[in-house]
PDB file of C-alpha atoms in Angstrom:
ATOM      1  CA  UNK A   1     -12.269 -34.448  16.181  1.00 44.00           C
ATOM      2  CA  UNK A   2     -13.214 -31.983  18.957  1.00 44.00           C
ATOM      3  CA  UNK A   3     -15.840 -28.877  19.040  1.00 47.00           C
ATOM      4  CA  UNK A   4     -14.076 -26.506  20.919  1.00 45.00           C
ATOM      5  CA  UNK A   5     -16.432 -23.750  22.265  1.00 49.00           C
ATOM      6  CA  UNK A   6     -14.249 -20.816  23.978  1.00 45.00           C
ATOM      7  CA  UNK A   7     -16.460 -18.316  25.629  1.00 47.00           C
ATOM      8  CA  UNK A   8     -14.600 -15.006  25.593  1.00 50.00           C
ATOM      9  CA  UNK A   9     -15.221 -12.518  28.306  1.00 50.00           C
ATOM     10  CA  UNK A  10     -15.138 -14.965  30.883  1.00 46.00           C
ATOM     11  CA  UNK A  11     -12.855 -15.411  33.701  1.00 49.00           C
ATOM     12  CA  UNK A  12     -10.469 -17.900  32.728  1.00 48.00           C
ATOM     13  CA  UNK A  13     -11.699 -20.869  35.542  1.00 50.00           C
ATOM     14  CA  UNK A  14     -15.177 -20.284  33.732  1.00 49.00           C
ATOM     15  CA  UNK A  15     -14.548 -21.229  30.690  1.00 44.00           C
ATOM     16  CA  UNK A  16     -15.991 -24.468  29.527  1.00 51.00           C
ATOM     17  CA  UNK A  17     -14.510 -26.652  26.625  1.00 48.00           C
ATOM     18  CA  UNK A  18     -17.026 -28.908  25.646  1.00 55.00           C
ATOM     19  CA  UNK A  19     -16.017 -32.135  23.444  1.00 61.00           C
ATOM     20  CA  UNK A  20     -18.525 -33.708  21.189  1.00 61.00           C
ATOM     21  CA  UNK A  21     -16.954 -36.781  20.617  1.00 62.00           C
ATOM     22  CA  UNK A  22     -15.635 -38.969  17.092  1.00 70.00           C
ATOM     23  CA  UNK A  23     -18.291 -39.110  14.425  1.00 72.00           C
ATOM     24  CA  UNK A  24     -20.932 -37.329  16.156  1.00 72.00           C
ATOM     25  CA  UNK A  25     -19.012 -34.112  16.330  1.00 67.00           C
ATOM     26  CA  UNK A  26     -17.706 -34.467  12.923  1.00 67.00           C
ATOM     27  CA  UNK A  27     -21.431 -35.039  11.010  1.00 70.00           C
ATOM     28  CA  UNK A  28     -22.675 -32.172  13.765  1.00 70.00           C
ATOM     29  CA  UNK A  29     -19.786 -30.012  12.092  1.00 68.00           C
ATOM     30  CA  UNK A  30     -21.276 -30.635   8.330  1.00 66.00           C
ATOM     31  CA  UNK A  31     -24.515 -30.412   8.751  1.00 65.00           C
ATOM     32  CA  UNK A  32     -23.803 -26.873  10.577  1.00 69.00           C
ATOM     33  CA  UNK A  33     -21.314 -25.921   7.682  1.00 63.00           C
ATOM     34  CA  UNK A  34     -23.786 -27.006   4.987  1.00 62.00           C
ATOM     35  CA  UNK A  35     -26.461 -24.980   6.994  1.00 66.00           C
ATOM     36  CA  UNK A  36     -24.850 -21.945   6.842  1.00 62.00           C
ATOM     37  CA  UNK A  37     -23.250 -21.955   3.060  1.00 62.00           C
ATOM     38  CA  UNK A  38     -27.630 -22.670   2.151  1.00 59.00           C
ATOM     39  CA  UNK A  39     -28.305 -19.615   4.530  1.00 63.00           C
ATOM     40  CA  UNK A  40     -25.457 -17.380   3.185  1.00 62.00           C
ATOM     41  CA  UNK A  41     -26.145 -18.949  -0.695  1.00 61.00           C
ATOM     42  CA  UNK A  42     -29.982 -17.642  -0.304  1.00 61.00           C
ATOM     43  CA  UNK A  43     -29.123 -14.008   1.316  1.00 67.00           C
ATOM     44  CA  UNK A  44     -26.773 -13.369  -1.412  1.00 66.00           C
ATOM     45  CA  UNK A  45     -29.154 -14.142  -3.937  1.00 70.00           C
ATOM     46  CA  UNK A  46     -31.650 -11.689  -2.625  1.00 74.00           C
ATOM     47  CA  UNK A  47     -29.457  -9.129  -1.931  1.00 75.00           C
ATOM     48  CA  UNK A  48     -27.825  -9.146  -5.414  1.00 75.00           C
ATOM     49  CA  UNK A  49     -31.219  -8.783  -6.846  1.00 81.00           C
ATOM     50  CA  UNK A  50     -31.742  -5.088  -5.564  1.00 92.00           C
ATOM     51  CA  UNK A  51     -28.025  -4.448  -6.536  1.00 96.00           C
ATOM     52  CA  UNK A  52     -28.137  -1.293  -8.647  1.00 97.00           C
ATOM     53  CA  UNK A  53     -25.716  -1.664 -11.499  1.00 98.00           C
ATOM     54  CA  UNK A  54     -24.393   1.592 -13.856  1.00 97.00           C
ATOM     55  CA  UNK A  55     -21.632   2.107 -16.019  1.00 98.00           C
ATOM     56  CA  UNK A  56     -20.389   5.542 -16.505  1.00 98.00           C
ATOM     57  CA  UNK A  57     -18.079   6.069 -19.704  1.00 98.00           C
ATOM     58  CA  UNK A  58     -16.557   9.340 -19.592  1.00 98.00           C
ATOM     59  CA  UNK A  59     -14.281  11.291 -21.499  1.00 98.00           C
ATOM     60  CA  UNK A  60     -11.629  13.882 -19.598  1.00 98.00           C
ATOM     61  CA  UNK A  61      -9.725  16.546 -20.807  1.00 98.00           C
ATOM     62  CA  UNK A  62      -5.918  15.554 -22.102  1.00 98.00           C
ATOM     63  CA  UNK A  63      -4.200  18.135 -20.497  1.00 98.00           C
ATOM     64  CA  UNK A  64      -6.056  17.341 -16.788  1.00 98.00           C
ATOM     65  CA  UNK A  65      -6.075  13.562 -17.055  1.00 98.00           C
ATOM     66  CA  UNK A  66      -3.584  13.565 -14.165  1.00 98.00           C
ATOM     67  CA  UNK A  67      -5.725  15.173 -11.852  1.00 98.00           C
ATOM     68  CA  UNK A  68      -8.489  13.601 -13.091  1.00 98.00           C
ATOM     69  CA  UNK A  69      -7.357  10.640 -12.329  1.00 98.00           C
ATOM     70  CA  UNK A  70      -6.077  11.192  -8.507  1.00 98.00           C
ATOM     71  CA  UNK A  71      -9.282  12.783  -7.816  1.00 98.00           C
ATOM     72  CA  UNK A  72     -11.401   9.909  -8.815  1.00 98.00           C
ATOM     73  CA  UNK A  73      -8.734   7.124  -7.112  1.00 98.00           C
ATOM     74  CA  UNK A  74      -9.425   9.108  -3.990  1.00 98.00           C
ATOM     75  CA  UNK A  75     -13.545   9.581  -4.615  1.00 98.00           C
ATOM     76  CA  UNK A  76     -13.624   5.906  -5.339  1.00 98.00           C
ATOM     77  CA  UNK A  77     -11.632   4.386  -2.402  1.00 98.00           C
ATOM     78  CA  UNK A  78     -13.019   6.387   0.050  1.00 98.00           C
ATOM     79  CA  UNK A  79     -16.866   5.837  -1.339  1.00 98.00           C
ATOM     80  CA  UNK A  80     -16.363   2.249  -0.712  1.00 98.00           C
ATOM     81  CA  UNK A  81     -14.473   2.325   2.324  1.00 97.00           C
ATOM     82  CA  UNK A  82     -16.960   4.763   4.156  1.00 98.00           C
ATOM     83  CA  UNK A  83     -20.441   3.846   2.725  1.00 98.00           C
ATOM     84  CA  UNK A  84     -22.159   0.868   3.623  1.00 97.00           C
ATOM     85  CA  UNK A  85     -24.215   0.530   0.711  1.00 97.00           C
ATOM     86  CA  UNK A  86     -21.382   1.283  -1.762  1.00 98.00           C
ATOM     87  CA  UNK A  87     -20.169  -2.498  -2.833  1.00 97.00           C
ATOM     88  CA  UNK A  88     -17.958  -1.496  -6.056  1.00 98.00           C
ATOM     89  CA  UNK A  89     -16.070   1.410  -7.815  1.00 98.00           C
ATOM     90  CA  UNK A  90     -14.083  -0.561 -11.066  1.00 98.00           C
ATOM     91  CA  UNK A  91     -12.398   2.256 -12.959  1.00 98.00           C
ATOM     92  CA  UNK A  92     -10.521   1.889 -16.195  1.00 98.00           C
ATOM     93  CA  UNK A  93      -8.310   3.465 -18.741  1.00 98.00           C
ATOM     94  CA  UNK A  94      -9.009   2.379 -22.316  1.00 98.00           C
ATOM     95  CA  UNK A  95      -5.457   1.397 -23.346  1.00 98.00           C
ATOM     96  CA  UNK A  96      -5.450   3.185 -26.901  1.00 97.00           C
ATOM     97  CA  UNK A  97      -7.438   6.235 -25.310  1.00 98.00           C
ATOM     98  CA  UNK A  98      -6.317   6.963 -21.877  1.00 98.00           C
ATOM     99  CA  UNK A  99      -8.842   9.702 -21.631  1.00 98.00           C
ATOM    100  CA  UNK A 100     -11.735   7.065 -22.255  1.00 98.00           C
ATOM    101  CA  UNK A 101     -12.571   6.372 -18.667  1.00 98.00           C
ATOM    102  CA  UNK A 102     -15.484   3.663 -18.027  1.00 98.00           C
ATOM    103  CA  UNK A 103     -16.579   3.389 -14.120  1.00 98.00           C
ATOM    104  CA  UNK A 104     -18.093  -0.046 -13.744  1.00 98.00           C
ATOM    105  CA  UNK A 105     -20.597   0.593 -10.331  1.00 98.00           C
ATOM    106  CA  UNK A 106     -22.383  -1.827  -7.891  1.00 98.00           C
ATOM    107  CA  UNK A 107     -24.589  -0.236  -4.721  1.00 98.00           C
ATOM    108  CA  UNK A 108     -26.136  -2.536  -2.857  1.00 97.00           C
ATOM    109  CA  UNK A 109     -29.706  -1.068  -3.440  1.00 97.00           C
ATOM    110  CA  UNK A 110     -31.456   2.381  -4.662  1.00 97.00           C
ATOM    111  CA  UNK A 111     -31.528   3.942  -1.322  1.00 97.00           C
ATOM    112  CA  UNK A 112     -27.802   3.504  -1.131  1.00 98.00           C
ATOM    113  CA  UNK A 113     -27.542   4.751  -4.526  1.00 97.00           C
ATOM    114  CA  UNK A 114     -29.446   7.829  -3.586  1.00 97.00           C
ATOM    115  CA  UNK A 115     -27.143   8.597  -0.050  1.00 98.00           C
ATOM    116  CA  UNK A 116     -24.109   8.361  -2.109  1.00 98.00           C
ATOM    117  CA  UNK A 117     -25.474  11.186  -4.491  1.00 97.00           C
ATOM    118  CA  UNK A 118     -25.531  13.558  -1.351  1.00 98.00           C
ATOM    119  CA  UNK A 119     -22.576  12.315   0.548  1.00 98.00           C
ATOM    120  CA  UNK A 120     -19.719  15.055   0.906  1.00 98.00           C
ATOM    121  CA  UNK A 121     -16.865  13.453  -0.721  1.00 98.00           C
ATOM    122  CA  UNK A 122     -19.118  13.210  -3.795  1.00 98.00           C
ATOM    123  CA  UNK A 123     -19.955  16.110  -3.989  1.00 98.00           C
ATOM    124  CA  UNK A 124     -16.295  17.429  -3.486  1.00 98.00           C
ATOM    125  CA  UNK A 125     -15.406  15.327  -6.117  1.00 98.00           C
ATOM    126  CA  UNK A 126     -18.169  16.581  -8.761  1.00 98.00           C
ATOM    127  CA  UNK A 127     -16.954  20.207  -7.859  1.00 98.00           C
ATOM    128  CA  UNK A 128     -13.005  19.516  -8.340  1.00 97.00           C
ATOM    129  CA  UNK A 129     -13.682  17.127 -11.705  1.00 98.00           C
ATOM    130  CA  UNK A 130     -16.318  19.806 -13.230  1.00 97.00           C
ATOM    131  CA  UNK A 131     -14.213  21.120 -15.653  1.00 98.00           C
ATOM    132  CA  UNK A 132     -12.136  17.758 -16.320  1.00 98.00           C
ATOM    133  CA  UNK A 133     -15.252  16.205 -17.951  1.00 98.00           C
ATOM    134  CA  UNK A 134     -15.753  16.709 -21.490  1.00 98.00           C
ATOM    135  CA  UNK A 135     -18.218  14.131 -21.757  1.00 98.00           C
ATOM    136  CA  UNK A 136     -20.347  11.936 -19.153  1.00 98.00           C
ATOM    137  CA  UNK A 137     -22.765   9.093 -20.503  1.00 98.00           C
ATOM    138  CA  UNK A 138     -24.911   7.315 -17.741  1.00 97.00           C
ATOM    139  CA  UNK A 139     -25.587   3.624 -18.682  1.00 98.00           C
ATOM    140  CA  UNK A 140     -28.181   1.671 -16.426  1.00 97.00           C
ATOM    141  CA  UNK A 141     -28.449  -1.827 -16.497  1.00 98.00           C
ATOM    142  CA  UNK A 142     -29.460  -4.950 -15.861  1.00 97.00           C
ATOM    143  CA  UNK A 143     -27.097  -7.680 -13.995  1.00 97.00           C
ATOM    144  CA  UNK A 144     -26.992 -11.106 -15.575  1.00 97.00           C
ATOM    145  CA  UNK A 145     -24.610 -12.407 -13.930  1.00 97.00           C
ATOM    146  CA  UNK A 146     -22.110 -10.751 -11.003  1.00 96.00           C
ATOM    147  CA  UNK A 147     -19.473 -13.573 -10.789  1.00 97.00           C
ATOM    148  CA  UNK A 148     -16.302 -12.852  -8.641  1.00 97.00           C
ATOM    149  CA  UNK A 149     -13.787 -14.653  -6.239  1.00 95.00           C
ATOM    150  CA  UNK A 150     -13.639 -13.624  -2.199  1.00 93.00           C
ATOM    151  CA  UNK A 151     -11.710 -10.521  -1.932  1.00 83.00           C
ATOM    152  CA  UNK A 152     -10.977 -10.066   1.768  1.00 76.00           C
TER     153      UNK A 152
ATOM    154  CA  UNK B   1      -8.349  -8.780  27.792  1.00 45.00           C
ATOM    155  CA  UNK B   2      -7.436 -12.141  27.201  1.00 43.00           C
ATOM    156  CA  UNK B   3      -5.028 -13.640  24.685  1.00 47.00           C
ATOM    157  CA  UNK B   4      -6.423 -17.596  24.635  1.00 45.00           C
ATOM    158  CA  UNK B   5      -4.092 -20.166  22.088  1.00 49.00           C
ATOM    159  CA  UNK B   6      -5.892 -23.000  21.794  1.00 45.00           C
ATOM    160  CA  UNK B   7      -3.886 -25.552  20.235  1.00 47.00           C
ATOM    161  CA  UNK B   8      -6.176 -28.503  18.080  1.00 50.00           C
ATOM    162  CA  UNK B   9      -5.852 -31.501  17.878  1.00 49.00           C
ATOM    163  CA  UNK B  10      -3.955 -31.953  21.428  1.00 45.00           C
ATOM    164  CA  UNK B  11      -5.664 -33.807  23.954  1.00 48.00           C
ATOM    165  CA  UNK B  12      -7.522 -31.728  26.383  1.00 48.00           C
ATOM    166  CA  UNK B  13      -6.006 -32.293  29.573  1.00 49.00           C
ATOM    167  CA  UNK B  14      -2.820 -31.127  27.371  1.00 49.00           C
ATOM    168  CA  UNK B  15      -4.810 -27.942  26.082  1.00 44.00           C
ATOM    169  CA  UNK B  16      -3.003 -24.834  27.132  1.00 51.00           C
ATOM    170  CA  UNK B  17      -4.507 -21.432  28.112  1.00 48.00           C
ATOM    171  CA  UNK B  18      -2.063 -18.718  28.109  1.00 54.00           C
ATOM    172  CA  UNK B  19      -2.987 -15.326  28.983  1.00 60.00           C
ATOM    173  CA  UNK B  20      -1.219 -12.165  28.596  1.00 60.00           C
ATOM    174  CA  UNK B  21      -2.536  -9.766  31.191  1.00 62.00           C
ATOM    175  CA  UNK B  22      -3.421  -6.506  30.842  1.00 70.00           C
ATOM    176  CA  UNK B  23      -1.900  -3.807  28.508  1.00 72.00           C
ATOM    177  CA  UNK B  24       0.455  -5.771  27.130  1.00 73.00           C
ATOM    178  CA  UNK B  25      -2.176  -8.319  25.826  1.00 67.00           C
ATOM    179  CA  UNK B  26      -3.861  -5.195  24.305  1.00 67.00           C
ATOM    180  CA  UNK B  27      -0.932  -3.961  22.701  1.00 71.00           C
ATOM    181  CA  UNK B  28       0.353  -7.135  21.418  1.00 69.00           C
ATOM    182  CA  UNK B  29      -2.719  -7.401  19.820  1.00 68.00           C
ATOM    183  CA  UNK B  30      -2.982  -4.180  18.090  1.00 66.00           C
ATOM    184  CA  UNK B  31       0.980  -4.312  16.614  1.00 66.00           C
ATOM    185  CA  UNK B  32      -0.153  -7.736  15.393  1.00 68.00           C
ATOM    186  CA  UNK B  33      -3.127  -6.179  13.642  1.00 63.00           C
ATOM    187  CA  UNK B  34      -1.335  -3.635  11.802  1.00 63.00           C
ATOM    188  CA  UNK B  35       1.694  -5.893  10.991  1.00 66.00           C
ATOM    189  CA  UNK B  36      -0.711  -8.324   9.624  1.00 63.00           C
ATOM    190  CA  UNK B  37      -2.791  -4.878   7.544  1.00 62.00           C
ATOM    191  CA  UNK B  38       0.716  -3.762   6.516  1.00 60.00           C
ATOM    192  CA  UNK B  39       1.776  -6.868   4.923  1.00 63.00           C
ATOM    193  CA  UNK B  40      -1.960  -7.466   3.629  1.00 62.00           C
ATOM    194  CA  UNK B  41      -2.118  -4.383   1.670  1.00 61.00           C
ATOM    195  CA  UNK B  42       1.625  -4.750  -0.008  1.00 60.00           C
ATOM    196  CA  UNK B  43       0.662  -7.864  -1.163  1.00 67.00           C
ATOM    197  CA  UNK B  44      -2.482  -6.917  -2.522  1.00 66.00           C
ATOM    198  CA  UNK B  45      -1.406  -4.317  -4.336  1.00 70.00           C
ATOM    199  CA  UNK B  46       1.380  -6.098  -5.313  1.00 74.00           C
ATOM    200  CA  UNK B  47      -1.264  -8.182  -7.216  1.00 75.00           C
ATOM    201  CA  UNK B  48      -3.260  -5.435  -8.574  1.00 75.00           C
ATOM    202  CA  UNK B  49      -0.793  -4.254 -10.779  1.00 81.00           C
ATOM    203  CA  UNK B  50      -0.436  -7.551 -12.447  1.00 92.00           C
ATOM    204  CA  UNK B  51      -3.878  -7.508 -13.470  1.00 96.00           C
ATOM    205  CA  UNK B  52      -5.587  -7.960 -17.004  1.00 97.00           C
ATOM    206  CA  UNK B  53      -9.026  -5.958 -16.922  1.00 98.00           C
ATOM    207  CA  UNK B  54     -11.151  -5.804 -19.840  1.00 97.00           C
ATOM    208  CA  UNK B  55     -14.410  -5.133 -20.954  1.00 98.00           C
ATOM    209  CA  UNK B  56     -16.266  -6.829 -23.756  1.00 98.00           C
ATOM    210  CA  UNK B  57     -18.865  -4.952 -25.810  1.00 98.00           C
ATOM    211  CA  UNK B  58     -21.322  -7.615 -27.248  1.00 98.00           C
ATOM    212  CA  UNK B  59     -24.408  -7.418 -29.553  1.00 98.00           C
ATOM    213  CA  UNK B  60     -26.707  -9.853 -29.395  1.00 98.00           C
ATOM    214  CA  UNK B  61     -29.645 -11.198 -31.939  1.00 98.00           C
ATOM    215  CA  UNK B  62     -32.554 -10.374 -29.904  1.00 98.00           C
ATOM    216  CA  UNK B  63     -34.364 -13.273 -30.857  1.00 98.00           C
ATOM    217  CA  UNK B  64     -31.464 -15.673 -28.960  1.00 98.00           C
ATOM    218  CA  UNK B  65     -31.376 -13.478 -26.277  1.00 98.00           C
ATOM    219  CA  UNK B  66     -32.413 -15.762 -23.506  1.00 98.00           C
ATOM    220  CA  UNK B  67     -30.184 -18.571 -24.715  1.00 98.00           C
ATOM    221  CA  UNK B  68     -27.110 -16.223 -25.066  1.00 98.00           C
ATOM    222  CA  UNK B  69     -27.525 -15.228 -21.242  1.00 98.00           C
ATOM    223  CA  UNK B  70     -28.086 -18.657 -19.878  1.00 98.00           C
ATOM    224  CA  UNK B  71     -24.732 -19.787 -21.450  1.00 98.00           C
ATOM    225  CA  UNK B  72     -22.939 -16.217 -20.105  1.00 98.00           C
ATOM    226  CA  UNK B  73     -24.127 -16.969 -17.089  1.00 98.00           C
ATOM    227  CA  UNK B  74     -23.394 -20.256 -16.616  1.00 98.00           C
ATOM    228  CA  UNK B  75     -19.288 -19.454 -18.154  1.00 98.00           C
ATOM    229  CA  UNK B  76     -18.916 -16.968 -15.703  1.00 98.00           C
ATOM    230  CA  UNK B  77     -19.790 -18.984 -12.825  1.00 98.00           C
ATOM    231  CA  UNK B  78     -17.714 -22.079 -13.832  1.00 98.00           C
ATOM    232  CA  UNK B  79     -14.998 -19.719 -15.069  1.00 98.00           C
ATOM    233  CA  UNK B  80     -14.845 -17.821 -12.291  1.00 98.00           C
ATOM    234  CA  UNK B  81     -14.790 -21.171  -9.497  1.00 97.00           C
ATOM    235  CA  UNK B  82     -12.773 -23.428 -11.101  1.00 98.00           C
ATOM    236  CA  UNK B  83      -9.787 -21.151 -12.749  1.00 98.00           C
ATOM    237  CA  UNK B  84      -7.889 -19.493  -9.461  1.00 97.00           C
ATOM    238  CA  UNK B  85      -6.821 -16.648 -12.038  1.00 97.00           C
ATOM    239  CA  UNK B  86     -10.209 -15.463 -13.312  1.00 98.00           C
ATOM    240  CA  UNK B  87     -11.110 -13.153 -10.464  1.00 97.00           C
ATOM    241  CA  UNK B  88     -13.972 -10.860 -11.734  1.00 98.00           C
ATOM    242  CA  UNK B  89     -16.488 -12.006 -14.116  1.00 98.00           C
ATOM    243  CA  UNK B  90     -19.438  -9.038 -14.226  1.00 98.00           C
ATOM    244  CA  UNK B  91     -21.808  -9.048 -17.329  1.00 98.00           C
ATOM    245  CA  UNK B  92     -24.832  -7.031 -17.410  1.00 98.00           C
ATOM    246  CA  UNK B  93     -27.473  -5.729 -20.107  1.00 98.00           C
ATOM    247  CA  UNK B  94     -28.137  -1.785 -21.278  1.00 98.00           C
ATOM    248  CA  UNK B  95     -31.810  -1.268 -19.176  1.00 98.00           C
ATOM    249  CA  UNK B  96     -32.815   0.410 -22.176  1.00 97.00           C
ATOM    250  CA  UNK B  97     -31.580  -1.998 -24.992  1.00 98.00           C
ATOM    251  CA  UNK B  98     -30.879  -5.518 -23.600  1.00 98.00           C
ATOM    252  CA  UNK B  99     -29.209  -6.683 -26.481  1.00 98.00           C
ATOM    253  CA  UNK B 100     -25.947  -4.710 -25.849  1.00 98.00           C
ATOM    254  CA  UNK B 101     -23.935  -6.730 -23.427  1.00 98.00           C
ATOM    255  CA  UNK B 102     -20.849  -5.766 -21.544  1.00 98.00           C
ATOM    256  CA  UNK B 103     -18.713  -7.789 -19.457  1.00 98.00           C
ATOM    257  CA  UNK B 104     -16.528  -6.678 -16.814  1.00 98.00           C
ATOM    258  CA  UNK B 105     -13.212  -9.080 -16.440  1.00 98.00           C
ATOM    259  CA  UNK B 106     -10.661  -9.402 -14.309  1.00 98.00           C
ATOM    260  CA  UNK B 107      -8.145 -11.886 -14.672  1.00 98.00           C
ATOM    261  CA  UNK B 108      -4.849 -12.412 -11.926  1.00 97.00           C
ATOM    262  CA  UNK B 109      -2.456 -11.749 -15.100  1.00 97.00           C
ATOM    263  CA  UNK B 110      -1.798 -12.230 -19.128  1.00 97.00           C
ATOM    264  CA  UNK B 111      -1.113 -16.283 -18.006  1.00 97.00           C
ATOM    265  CA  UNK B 112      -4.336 -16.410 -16.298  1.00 98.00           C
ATOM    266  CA  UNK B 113      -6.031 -15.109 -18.838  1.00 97.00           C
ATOM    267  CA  UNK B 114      -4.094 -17.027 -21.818  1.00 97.00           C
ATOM    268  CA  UNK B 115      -5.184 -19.928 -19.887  1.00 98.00           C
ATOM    269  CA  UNK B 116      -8.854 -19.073 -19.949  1.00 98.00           C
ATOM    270  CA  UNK B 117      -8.902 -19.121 -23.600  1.00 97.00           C
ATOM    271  CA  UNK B 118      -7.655 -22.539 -23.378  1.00 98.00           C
ATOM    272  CA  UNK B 119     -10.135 -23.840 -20.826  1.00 98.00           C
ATOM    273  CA  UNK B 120     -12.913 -26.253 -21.913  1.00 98.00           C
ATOM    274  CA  UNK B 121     -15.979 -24.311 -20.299  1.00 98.00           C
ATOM    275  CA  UNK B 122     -14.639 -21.531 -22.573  1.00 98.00           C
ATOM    276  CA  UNK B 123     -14.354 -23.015 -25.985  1.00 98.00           C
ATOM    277  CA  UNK B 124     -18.187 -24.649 -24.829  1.00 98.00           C
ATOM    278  CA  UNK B 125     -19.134 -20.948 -24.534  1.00 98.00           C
ATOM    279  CA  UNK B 126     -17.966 -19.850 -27.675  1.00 98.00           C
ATOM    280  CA  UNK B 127     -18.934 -22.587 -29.787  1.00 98.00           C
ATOM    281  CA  UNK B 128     -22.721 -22.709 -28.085  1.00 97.00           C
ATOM    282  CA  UNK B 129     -22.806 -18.599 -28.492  1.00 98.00           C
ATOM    283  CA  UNK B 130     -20.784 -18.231 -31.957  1.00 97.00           C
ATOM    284  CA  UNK B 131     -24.514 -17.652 -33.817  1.00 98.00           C
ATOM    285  CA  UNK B 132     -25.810 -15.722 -31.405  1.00 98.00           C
ATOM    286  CA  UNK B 133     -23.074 -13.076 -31.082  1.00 98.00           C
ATOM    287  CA  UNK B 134     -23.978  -9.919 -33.828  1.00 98.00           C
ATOM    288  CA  UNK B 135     -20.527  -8.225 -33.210  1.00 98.00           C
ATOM    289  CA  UNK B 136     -17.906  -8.371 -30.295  1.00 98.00           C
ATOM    290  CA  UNK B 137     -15.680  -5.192 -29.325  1.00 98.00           C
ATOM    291  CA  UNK B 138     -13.210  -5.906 -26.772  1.00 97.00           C
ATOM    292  CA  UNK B 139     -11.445  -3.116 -24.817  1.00 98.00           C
ATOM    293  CA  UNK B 140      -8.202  -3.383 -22.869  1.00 97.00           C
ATOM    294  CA  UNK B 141      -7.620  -0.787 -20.131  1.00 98.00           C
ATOM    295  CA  UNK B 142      -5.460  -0.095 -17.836  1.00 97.00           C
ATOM    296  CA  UNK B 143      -6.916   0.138 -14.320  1.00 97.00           C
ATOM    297  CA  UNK B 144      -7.063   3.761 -12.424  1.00 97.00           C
ATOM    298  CA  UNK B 145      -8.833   1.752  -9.035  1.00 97.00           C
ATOM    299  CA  UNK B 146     -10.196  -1.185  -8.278  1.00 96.00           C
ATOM    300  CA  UNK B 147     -12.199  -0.645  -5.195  1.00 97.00           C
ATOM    301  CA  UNK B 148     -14.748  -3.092  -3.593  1.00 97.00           C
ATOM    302  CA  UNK B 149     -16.265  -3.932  -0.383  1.00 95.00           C
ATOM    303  CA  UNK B 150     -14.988  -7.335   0.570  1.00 93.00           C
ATOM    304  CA  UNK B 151     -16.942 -10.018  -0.352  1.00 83.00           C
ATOM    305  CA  UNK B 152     -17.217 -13.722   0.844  1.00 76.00           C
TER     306      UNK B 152
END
């Protein structure tokens, strides 16, 4: 077992490998690991507690579910790839009513909530989808439990 | 720019630094970047289509509330780390009626999810919740996007 600590940035003669050696190193790796997964455990608990948590169940117009659809595939993906505080976008079909949508949301708190109400693509979205929208119920909530493998 | 392999588990007198100078090393590493996003993002979508999402509508006798979401909670969170094909587990209560339940589910594909029904931790959950369950509605969608931050 080695610890292998490669400083990078550093000219190449600099650079200092240092071993920690046999059982030392290996209960010095544990107690680090088991540090940090306590650390990260306790974070994610508080952060998920100010998650804010809505379902939107919409109904669109037959004739523009199309559009409907490639409008909200774009709001969605680019909402979570450009906003910080925007965690999830989950948005379904129901199978014996395609134009039942439901939009399962997660922001990581209400301020983030709030910025995402006045970003640009948002609001681009709320202007091409106006007349798409038959129907639009907001539904907040209350997490019990937000269970979900790693997704890198 | 350095490009440092550090091979484990050799010896260190053995170790080997190898550096690519320059512009190539910064080149190399960008093709490698997007060869790796390339393949990253076939895959994944790949996956995505073979997935089962569903929601569950759930009303629940107020007076077993408590006990209902203790054993939700505690399915989704086994469900979710021990079975590699039950991805997304997200259950939360209407703010303004607690009793109506909906669950969020993801599952890798129709095996996955055959095999959840099969699963001890899941026949637990329905036999400990079977009196406290008013009515179940389940909904099976077809997914429009499935975007999310990553998460560790």
């Amino acid at each position: 077992m080695e610890v292998i600590r490669v400083v990078p940035g550093v000219p190449e003669k600099h650079i200092r490998l240092t071993r920690i050696p046999g059982k030392a190193g290996v209960l010095l790796s544990f107690i680090l690991i088991f540090m940090l997964s306590v650390s990260a455990a306790g974070n994610a608990a508080a952060q998920e507690k100010k998650q804010v948590v809505r379902i939107a169940k919409l109904l669109i117009d037959s004739a523009q579910l199309e559009n409907y659809m490639t409008a909200l595939k774009e709001h969605a993906e680019t909402a979570v790839r450009v906003e910080p505080g925007v965690l999830t976008l989950y948005a379904v079909a129901d199978k014996n009513a395609p134009a039942k949508i439901t939009v399962f949301e997660i922001y990581a708190d209400e301020t983030a909530y709030k910025a995402h109400l006045q970003t640009a693509h948002f609001k681009k979205y709320k202007n091409t989808t106006k007349d798409m929208v038959k129907s639009l119920e907001l539904v907040e909530t209350v997490p019990i439990v937000l269970a979900a493998k790693p997704r890198l």
